[in-house]
mmCIF file of C-alpha atoms in Angstrom:
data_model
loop_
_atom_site.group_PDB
_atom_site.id
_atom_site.type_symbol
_atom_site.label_atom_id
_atom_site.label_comp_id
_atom_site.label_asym_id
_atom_site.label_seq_id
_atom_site.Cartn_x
_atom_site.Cartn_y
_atom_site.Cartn_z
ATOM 1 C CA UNK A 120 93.055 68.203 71.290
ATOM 2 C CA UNK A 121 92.791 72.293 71.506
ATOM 3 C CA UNK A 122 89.784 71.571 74.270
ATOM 4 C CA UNK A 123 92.319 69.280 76.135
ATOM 5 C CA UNK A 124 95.320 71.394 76.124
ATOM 6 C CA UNK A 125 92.794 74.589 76.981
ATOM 7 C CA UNK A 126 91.375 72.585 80.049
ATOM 8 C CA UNK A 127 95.016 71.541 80.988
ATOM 9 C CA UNK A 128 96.325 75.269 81.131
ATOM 10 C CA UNK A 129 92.743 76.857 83.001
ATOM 11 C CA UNK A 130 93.231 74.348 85.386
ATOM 12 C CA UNK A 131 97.270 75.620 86.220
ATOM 13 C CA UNK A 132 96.240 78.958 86.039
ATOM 14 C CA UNK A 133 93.420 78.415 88.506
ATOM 15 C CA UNK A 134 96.093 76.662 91.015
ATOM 16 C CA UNK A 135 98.398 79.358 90.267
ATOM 17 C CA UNK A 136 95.847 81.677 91.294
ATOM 18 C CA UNK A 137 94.633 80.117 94.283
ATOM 19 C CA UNK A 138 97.649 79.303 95.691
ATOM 20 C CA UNK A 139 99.258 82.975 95.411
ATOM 21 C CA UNK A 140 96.016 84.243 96.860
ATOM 22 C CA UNK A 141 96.864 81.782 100.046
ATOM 23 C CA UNK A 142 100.234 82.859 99.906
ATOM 24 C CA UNK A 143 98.526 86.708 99.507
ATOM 25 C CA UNK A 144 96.305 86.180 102.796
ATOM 26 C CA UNK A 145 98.350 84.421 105.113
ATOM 27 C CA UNK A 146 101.194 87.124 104.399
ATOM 28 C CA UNK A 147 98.669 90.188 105.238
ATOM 29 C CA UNK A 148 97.676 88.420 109.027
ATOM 30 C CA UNK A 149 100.718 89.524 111.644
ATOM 31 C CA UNK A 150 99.958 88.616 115.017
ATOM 32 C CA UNK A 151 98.337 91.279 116.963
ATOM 33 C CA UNK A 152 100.252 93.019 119.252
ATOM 34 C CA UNK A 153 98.416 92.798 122.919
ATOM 35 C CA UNK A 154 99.240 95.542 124.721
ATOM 36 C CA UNK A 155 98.320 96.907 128.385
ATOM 37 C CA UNK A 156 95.573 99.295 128.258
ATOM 38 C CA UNK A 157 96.504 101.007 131.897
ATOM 39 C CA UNK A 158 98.005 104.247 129.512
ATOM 40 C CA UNK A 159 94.803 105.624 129.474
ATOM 41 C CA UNK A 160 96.168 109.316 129.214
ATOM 42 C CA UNK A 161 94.379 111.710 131.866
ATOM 43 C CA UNK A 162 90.179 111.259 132.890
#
């Protein structure tokens, strides 16, 4: 029964994990800002 109830709460914390490390990743990508590169500054 301990094994069980072990297995039971590695397997939530694992899906906890994972899913705040989604959560984690997809926060950190903004879109990239695309800008005109004609402001070169002086040559």
């Amino acid at each position: 029964m301990r094994i069980a109830i072990s297995a039971l709460v590695g397997v939530l914390l694992a899906a906890v994990a994972s899913f705040g490390a989604v959560q984690l990743a997809s926060a950190s990508q903004k879109d990239p800002v695309i800008k005109p590169l004609y402001n070169y500054g002086s040559r």
